Amino acid sequence: MSDGIHQDGVGDPDALDRLWTPHRMAYIRGESKPADDTEGQCPFCRIPSLEDAEGLVVRRGQLAYVVLNLYPYAPGHVMVCPYRHIADYTETTVEEVDEIGELTKGAMRTLRAVSGVQGFNIGMNQGAVAGAGIAAHLHQHVVPRWLGDQNFMPIIGRTKTLPEMLQSTRSLLAEAWEDHRG
């Protein structure tokens, strides 16, 4: 057939390599990602009850904490989350805004110091329609960036590379945090 689909439903080879990541099926299926307050326990509410290493918590504050992203866009991708289960930035208190800001600055300083970060993408996706994977609990992404980090691997190779295990990244950032306070 001219559209590349054979009668048996199998397409022509696309010359792409396959990197098996079965752990991502939980993310794709939406497991542990409540869209609202009616579904199971929110992962961002559950994480603070875990030991830091188990929950991938990098830093704890009084009103918010920093945690590694389980599905990072780049090595060192962290999120700053209030402990309080709120969905929208407008629901934060002045004190929560201040601490989220201070933890974001701390994450930036620490990431620059330990991995030579050249820039950052920082932001919040408000609502599922805006791309929030966990819309029910506010979280701010801090994504480190380096010149050329979006090379052929994700664009042409359709593969993300992470140079170390998440536990190693968490340990590195948590241990270095105090040394790089402003």
XYZ file of N, CA and C in Angstrom:
546
model
N 0.837 -1.179 0.000
C 0.000 0.000 0.000
C 0.880 1.240 0.000
N 0.387 2.304 -0.531
C 1.197 3.514 -0.643
C 1.328 4.276 0.668
N 0.461 4.021 1.654
C 0.551 4.755 2.915
C 1.512 4.115 3.903
N 2.203 3.048 3.503
C 3.188 2.408 4.362
C 2.594 1.378 5.309
N 1.293 1.165 5.274
C 0.648 0.184 6.136
C 0.331 -1.055 5.298
N 0.753 -2.185 5.791
C 0.472 -3.448 5.116
C -0.868 -3.985 5.573
N -1.410 -4.933 4.832
C -2.704 -5.510 5.172
C -2.707 -6.149 6.558
N -1.575 -6.661 7.019
C -1.539 -7.298 8.333
C -1.450 -6.275 9.473
N -1.480 -4.975 9.149
C -1.472 -3.946 10.164
C -0.097 -3.518 10.633
N 0.936 -4.123 10.103
C 2.291 -3.786 10.501
C 2.868 -2.822 9.472
N 3.409 -1.719 9.957
C 3.954 -0.713 9.054
C 5.354 -1.046 8.582
N 5.836 -0.258 7.649
C 7.199 -0.396 7.171
C 8.157 -0.003 8.291
N 9.336 -0.606 8.335
C 10.310 -0.216 9.365
C 10.591 1.283 9.278
N 10.680 1.951 10.435
C 10.903 3.398 10.442
C 12.339 3.775 10.760
N 13.200 2.797 10.933
C 14.625 3.021 11.196
C 14.889 3.664 12.557
N 13.893 3.656 13.452
C 14.103 4.193 14.796
C 14.483 3.056 15.729
N 15.449 3.306 16.608
C 15.775 2.335 17.640
C 14.718 2.412 18.726
N 14.532 1.333 19.443
C 13.563 1.299 20.532
C 14.308 1.164 21.853
N 14.007 2.038 22.784
C 14.559 1.987 24.127
C 13.397 1.652 25.042
N 13.390 0.449 25.582
C 12.268 -0.005 26.389
C 12.257 0.694 27.744
N 11.162 1.340 28.062
C 10.991 2.010 29.344
C 9.626 1.633 29.914
N 9.462 0.372 30.323
C 8.145 -0.059 30.799
C 7.664 0.695 32.042
N 8.580 1.266 32.833
C 8.164 2.025 34.011
C 7.326 3.241 33.636
N 7.463 3.721 32.408
C 6.706 4.898 31.987
C 5.227 4.605 31.760
N 4.855 3.318 31.689
C 3.449 2.991 31.486
C 2.593 3.514 32.647
N 3.125 3.508 33.855
C 2.378 4.054 34.995
C 2.066 5.523 34.744
N 3.019 6.256 34.171
C 2.818 7.676 33.868
C 1.794 7.835 32.746
N 1.945 7.036 31.699
C 1.042 7.120 30.554
C -0.389 6.796 30.965
N -0.551 5.798 31.817
C -1.887 5.391 32.270
C -2.477 6.354 33.296
N -1.656 7.251 33.798
C -2.150 8.222 34.770
C -2.164 7.714 36.195
N -1.450 6.628 36.483
C -1.405 6.098 37.834
C -0.690 7.090 38.745
N -1.213 7.274 39.927
C -0.675 8.208 40.929
C -0.660 9.636 40.422
N -1.526 9.950 39.477
C -1.614 11.304 38.944
C -3.064 11.774 39.009
N -3.578 12.044 40.201
C -4.985 12.440 40.276
C -5.244 13.751 39.551
N -6.305 13.767 38.760
C -6.692 14.985 38.059
C -7.478 15.906 38.971
N -8.051 15.337 40.021
C -8.791 16.153 40.982
C -8.703 15.496 42.350
N -9.393 16.061 43.317
C -9.302 15.581 44.696
C -10.062 14.284 44.953
N -10.791 13.775 43.987
C -11.622 12.609 44.238
C -10.872 11.291 44.041
N -9.765 11.311 43.357
C -9.025 10.081 43.095
C -8.061 9.798 44.241
N -7.341 8.686 44.183
C -6.438 8.245 45.245
C -5.541 9.321 45.812
N -4.676 8.928 46.742
C -3.823 9.914 47.403
C -2.877 10.578 46.418
N -2.783 11.859 46.510
C -1.921 12.661 45.655
C -0.451 12.318 45.922
N 0.340 12.085 44.872
C 1.752 11.772 45.106
C 2.506 12.902 45.793
N 2.142 14.162 45.523
C 2.843 15.277 46.156
C 2.448 15.440 47.625
N 1.339 14.834 48.029
C 0.973 14.789 49.449
C 1.621 13.583 50.121
N 1.834 12.509 49.369
C 2.432 11.284 49.910
C 3.950 11.417 50.079
N 4.624 12.072 49.163
C 6.089 12.164 49.168
C 6.655 12.678 50.491
N 6.111 13.738 51.092
C 6.693 14.227 52.347
C 6.679 13.222 53.490
N 5.820 12.211 53.425
C 5.774 11.205 54.490
C 6.859 10.143 54.322
N 7.549 10.146 53.192
C 8.612 9.179 52.925
C 9.955 9.717 53.404
N 10.906 8.810 53.577
C 12.281 9.234 53.825
C 12.753 10.003 52.590
N 13.654 10.968 52.782
C 14.094 11.808 51.666
C 14.601 10.996 50.477
N 15.465 10.006 50.723
C 16.026 9.225 49.617
C 14.941 8.452 48.881
N 13.993 7.875 49.609
C 12.930 7.099 48.983
C 12.002 7.996 48.160
N 11.680 9.170 48.694
C 10.790 10.093 48.006
C 11.477 11.002 47.016
N 12.811 10.897 46.901
C 13.637 11.752 46.037
C 13.555 13.225 46.444
N 13.336 13.465 47.737
C 13.280 14.831 48.259
C 14.702 15.366 48.374
N 14.917 16.525 47.791
C 16.225 17.172 47.815
C 16.338 18.111 49.007
N 15.251 18.831 49.301
C 15.279 19.842 50.368
C 13.869 20.027 50.921
N 13.778 20.176 52.233
C 12.493 20.434 52.882
C 12.514 21.827 53.498
N 11.448 22.553 53.284
C 11.254 23.826 53.958
C 10.113 23.686 54.947
N 9.653 24.795 55.484
C 8.537 24.779 56.426
C 7.192 24.604 55.715
N 7.059 25.203 54.533
C 5.777 25.212 53.816
C 5.836 24.528 52.454
N 7.045 24.226 51.987
C 7.216 23.631 50.663
C 8.487 22.778 50.660
N 8.629 21.967 49.621
C 9.807 21.101 49.510
C 10.233 20.981 48.047
N 11.458 20.493 47.854
C 12.016 20.300 46.514
C 12.182 18.808 46.292
N 11.705 18.325 45.145
C 11.756 16.899 44.831
C 12.198 16.715 43.387
N 12.965 15.658 43.139
C 13.337 15.341 41.761
C 12.108 14.881 40.991
N 12.042 15.220 39.729
C 10.974 14.757 38.858
C 11.266 13.310 38.464
N 10.281 12.424 38.629
C 10.455 11.017 38.242
C 10.618 10.850 36.742
N 10.094 11.783 35.967
C 10.148 11.716 34.508
C 10.793 13.005 33.994
N 12.088 13.182 34.279
C 12.747 14.472 34.013
C 12.895 14.801 32.536
N 12.791 16.098 32.246
C 13.071 16.603 30.907
C 14.572 16.714 30.688
N 15.310 16.878 31.778
C 16.762 17.012 31.721
C 17.320 16.537 33.064
N 18.590 16.153 33.116
C 19.188 15.750 34.397
C 19.089 16.887 35.414
N 18.684 16.560 36.638
C 18.558 17.569 37.685
C 17.220 18.282 37.710
N 16.282 17.880 36.879
C 14.947 18.494 36.836
C 14.247 18.274 38.172
N 14.007 19.367 38.893
C 13.333 19.295 40.185
C 12.004 20.045 40.127
N 11.196 19.806 41.151
C 9.938 20.530 41.304
C 9.864 21.066 42.725
N 9.308 22.244 42.866
C 9.091 22.853 44.173
C 7.589 22.775 44.445
N 7.224 22.094 45.530
C 5.818 21.825 45.837
C 5.461 22.339 47.224
N 4.330 23.001 47.355
C 3.866 23.307 48.713
C 3.395 22.011 49.364
N 3.527 21.919 50.676
C 2.990 20.758 51.389
C 1.471 20.743 51.301
N 0.883 21.913 51.346
C -0.573 22.030 51.328
C -1.103 21.605 49.963
N -2.167 20.824 49.962
C -2.773 20.324 48.730
C -3.657 21.412 48.116
N -3.057 22.177 47.217
C -3.781 23.217 46.480
C -3.454 23.044 45.006
N -4.377 23.441 44.158
C -4.197 23.232 42.725
C -3.740 24.486 41.987
N -4.070 25.639 42.508
C -3.879 26.864 41.740
C -2.956 27.836 42.475
N -2.113 28.491 41.719
C -1.160 29.449 42.286
C -1.869 30.552 43.070
N -3.067 30.922 42.651
C -3.798 31.980 43.353
C -4.241 31.550 44.746
N -4.166 30.269 45.056
C -4.544 29.763 46.379
C -3.387 29.817 47.385
N -2.186 30.145 46.932
C -1.040 30.178 47.837
C -1.128 31.371 48.785
N -0.525 31.194 49.941
C -0.400 32.307 50.883
C 0.860 33.087 50.518
N 0.991 34.265 51.068
C 2.195 35.074 50.853
C 3.426 34.293 51.326
N 3.289 33.610 52.463
C 4.412 32.845 53.017
C 4.790 31.676 52.101
N 3.794 31.012 51.520
C 4.084 29.913 50.580
C 4.788 30.445 49.330
N 4.316 31.553 48.805
C 4.956 32.155 47.626
C 6.412 32.478 47.929
N 6.668 33.072 49.107
C 8.032 33.418 49.490
C 8.918 32.176 49.568
N 8.412 31.128 50.214
C 9.246 29.936 50.366
C 9.434 29.194 49.043
N 8.406 29.139 48.211
C 8.561 28.532 46.879
C 9.631 29.294 46.099
N 9.608 30.608 46.200
C 10.624 31.428 45.532
C 12.017 31.176 46.074
N 12.160 31.109 47.401
C 13.473 30.862 48.005
C 13.995 29.469 47.656
N 13.120 28.469 47.668
C 13.549 27.113 47.302
C 13.920 27.035 45.822
N 13.217 27.779 44.988
C 13.556 27.826 43.559
C 14.941 28.441 43.373
N 15.220 29.540 44.070
C 16.542 30.159 43.994
C 17.619 29.207 44.509
N 17.328 28.501 45.600
C 18.281 27.533 46.131
C 18.556 26.403 45.157
N 17.511 25.924 44.493
C 17.686 24.863 43.491
C 18.567 25.356 42.346
N 18.337 26.574 41.893
C 19.138 27.136 40.806
C 20.606 27.259 41.208
N 20.859 27.810 42.397
C 22.244 27.958 42.860
C 22.933 26.602 42.962
N 22.239 25.640 43.543
C 22.830 24.320 43.743
C 23.093 23.632 42.414
N 22.137 23.661 41.510
C 22.320 23.025 40.204
C 23.472 23.671 39.427
N 23.570 24.992 39.487
C 24.695 25.663 38.813
C 26.029 25.204 39.396
N 26.079 25.104 40.708
C 27.339 24.759 41.377
C 27.776 23.322 41.104
N 26.832 22.393 41.064
C 27.226 20.983 40.939
C 27.268 20.479 39.506
N 26.618 21.194 38.581
C 26.601 20.653 37.215
C 26.771 21.685 36.110
N 27.204 22.878 36.456
C 27.520 23.867 35.427
C 26.343 24.247 34.546
N 25.153 24.328 35.127
C 23.960 24.680 34.364
C 24.148 26.057 33.735
N 23.722 26.191 32.477
C 23.868 27.452 31.751
C 22.575 28.262 31.692
N 21.453 27.636 31.980
C 20.164 28.320 31.947
C 19.102 27.437 32.567
N 17.896 27.975 32.670
C 16.789 27.238 33.283
C 15.490 27.523 32.555
N 14.610 26.550 32.567
C 13.192 26.758 32.289
C 12.511 26.597 33.642
N 11.755 27.616 34.045
C 11.064 27.587 35.328
C 9.604 27.923 35.079
N 8.716 27.088 35.613
C 7.312 27.407 35.415
C 6.355 26.414 36.005
N 5.085 26.827 35.990
C 3.981 26.018 36.501
C 2.971 25.835 35.376
N 2.508 24.614 35.197
C 1.419 24.341 34.275
C 0.147 24.289 35.114
N -0.726 25.226 34.920
C -1.944 25.337 35.726
C -3.105 24.679 35.000
N -3.523 23.509 35.474
C -4.631 22.773 34.886
C -4.163 21.738 33.876
N -4.934 20.666 33.762
C -4.583 19.585 32.842
C -4.492 20.076 31.398
N -5.376 20.982 31.010
C -5.379 21.494 29.641
C -4.093 22.268 29.336
N -3.427 22.779 30.368
C -2.178 23.524 30.197
C -0.951 22.631 30.319
N -1.181 21.328 30.482
C -0.064 20.394 30.527
C 0.321 19.898 31.900
N -0.436 20.247 32.922
C -0.114 19.772 34.272
C -0.377 18.277 34.359
N 0.680 17.508 34.608
C 0.526 16.069 34.761
C -0.214 15.718 36.034
N -0.008 16.492 37.075
C -0.723 16.330 38.341
C -1.362 17.685 38.625
N -2.541 17.881 38.071
C -3.206 19.187 38.140
C -3.742 19.511 39.522
N -3.972 18.492 40.341
C -4.596 18.708 41.642
C -3.649 19.292 42.689
N -2.328 19.244 42.438
C -1.376 19.737 43.429
C -0.362 20.651 42.729
N -0.349 21.878 43.136
C 0.554 22.880 42.575
C 2.007 22.427 42.669
N 2.764 22.641 41.604
C 4.197 22.367 41.628
C 4.870 23.214 40.552
N 6.040 23.711 40.898
C 6.817 24.536 39.970
C 8.020 23.742 39.477
N 8.161 23.659 38.164
C 9.292 22.956 37.561
C 10.517 23.870 37.510
N 11.670 23.302 37.827
C 12.954 23.968 37.641
C 13.770 23.005 36.783
N 13.895 23.344 35.498
C 14.542 22.459 34.531
C 15.874 23.064 34.111
N 16.987 22.409 34.478
C 18.298 22.917 34.057
C 18.486 22.754 32.555
N 19.236 23.688 31.970
C 19.481 23.642 30.525
C 20.958 23.920 30.245
N 21.465 23.289 29.203
C 22.831 23.472 28.736
C 22.791 23.700 27.240
N 23.750 24.440 26.745
C 23.856 24.671 25.306
C 23.956 23.319 24.598
N 23.084 23.081 23.654
C 23.113 21.837 22.891
C 22.446 20.660 23.574
N 21.770 20.890 24.713
C 21.172 19.744 25.417
C 20.009 19.124 24.635
N 19.422 19.853 23.738
C 18.368 19.287 22.895
C 18.958 18.962 21.528
N 19.889 18.013 21.534
C 20.566 17.626 20.310
C 19.742 16.603 19.541
N 20.391 15.812 18.735
C 19.689 14.850 17.898
C 19.007 13.739 18.684
N 19.447 13.465 19.904
C 18.867 12.339 20.644
C 17.351 12.483 20.825
N 16.855 13.563 21.467
C 15.402 13.640 21.616
C 14.678 14.051 20.341
N 15.339 14.814 19.490
C 14.672 15.360 18.316
C 14.629 14.349 17.174
N 15.761 13.805 16.829
C 15.821 12.832 15.739
C 15.808 11.406 16.282
N 16.588 11.171 17.336
C 16.681 9.833 17.908
C 15.513 9.470 18.794
N 14.674 10.468 19.136
C 13.510 10.262 19.994
C 13.861 9.502 21.268
N 14.989 9.880 21.853
C 15.492 9.239 23.065
C 16.029 10.319 23.990
N 15.687 10.236 25.266
C 16.258 11.138 26.266
C 17.393 10.410 26.956
N 18.466 11.126 27.226
C 19.589 10.529 27.930
C 19.712 11.171 29.298
N 19.893 10.360 30.305
C 20.119 10.831 31.671
C 21.412 10.193 32.142
N 22.421 10.987 32.497
C 23.745 10.456 32.771
C 23.918 9.747 34.112
N 22.943 9.863 35.009
C 23.070 9.166 36.283
C 21.691 8.805 36.818
N 21.676 7.882 37.768
C 20.433 7.440 38.371
C 19.850 8.560 39.240
N 18.515 8.595 39.356
C 17.855 9.643 40.126
C 18.342 9.693 41.570
N 18.584 8.546 42.199
C 19.069 8.535 43.583
C 20.422 9.233 43.694
N 21.284 9.040 42.715
C 22.599 9.700 42.731
C 22.443 11.207 42.578
N 21.551 11.631 41.691
C 21.299 13.059 41.511
C 20.735 13.664 42.783
N 19.769 12.986 43.414
C 19.180 13.473 44.661
C 20.240 13.644 45.733
N 21.106 12.657 45.891
C 22.165 12.733 46.904
C 23.104 13.900 46.626
N 23.503 14.059 45.388
C 24.404 15.139 45.005
C 23.798 16.495 45.344
N 22.555 16.710 44.956
C 21.910 18.003 45.200
C 21.648 18.237 46.686
N 21.161 17.218 47.382
C 20.861 17.373 48.810
C 22.123 17.688 49.605
N 23.221 17.014 49.305
C 24.475 17.239 50.033
C 25.081 18.598 49.715
N 24.895 19.086 48.494
C 25.501 20.353 48.084
C 24.659 21.567 48.444
N 23.391 21.367 48.788
C 22.466 22.484 48.989
C 22.996 23.499 50.002
N 23.401 23.052 51.166
C 23.861 23.965 52.221
C 25.067 24.788 51.796
N 25.935 24.191 50.976
C 27.143 24.889 50.545
C 26.867 26.025 49.572
N 25.663 26.055 49.001
C 25.375 27.018 47.944
C 24.164 27.892 48.262
N 24.044 28.251 49.513
C 22.974 29.158 49.924
C 23.396 30.586 49.589
N 22.410 31.408 49.317
C 22.665 32.780 48.864
C 23.027 33.748 49.903
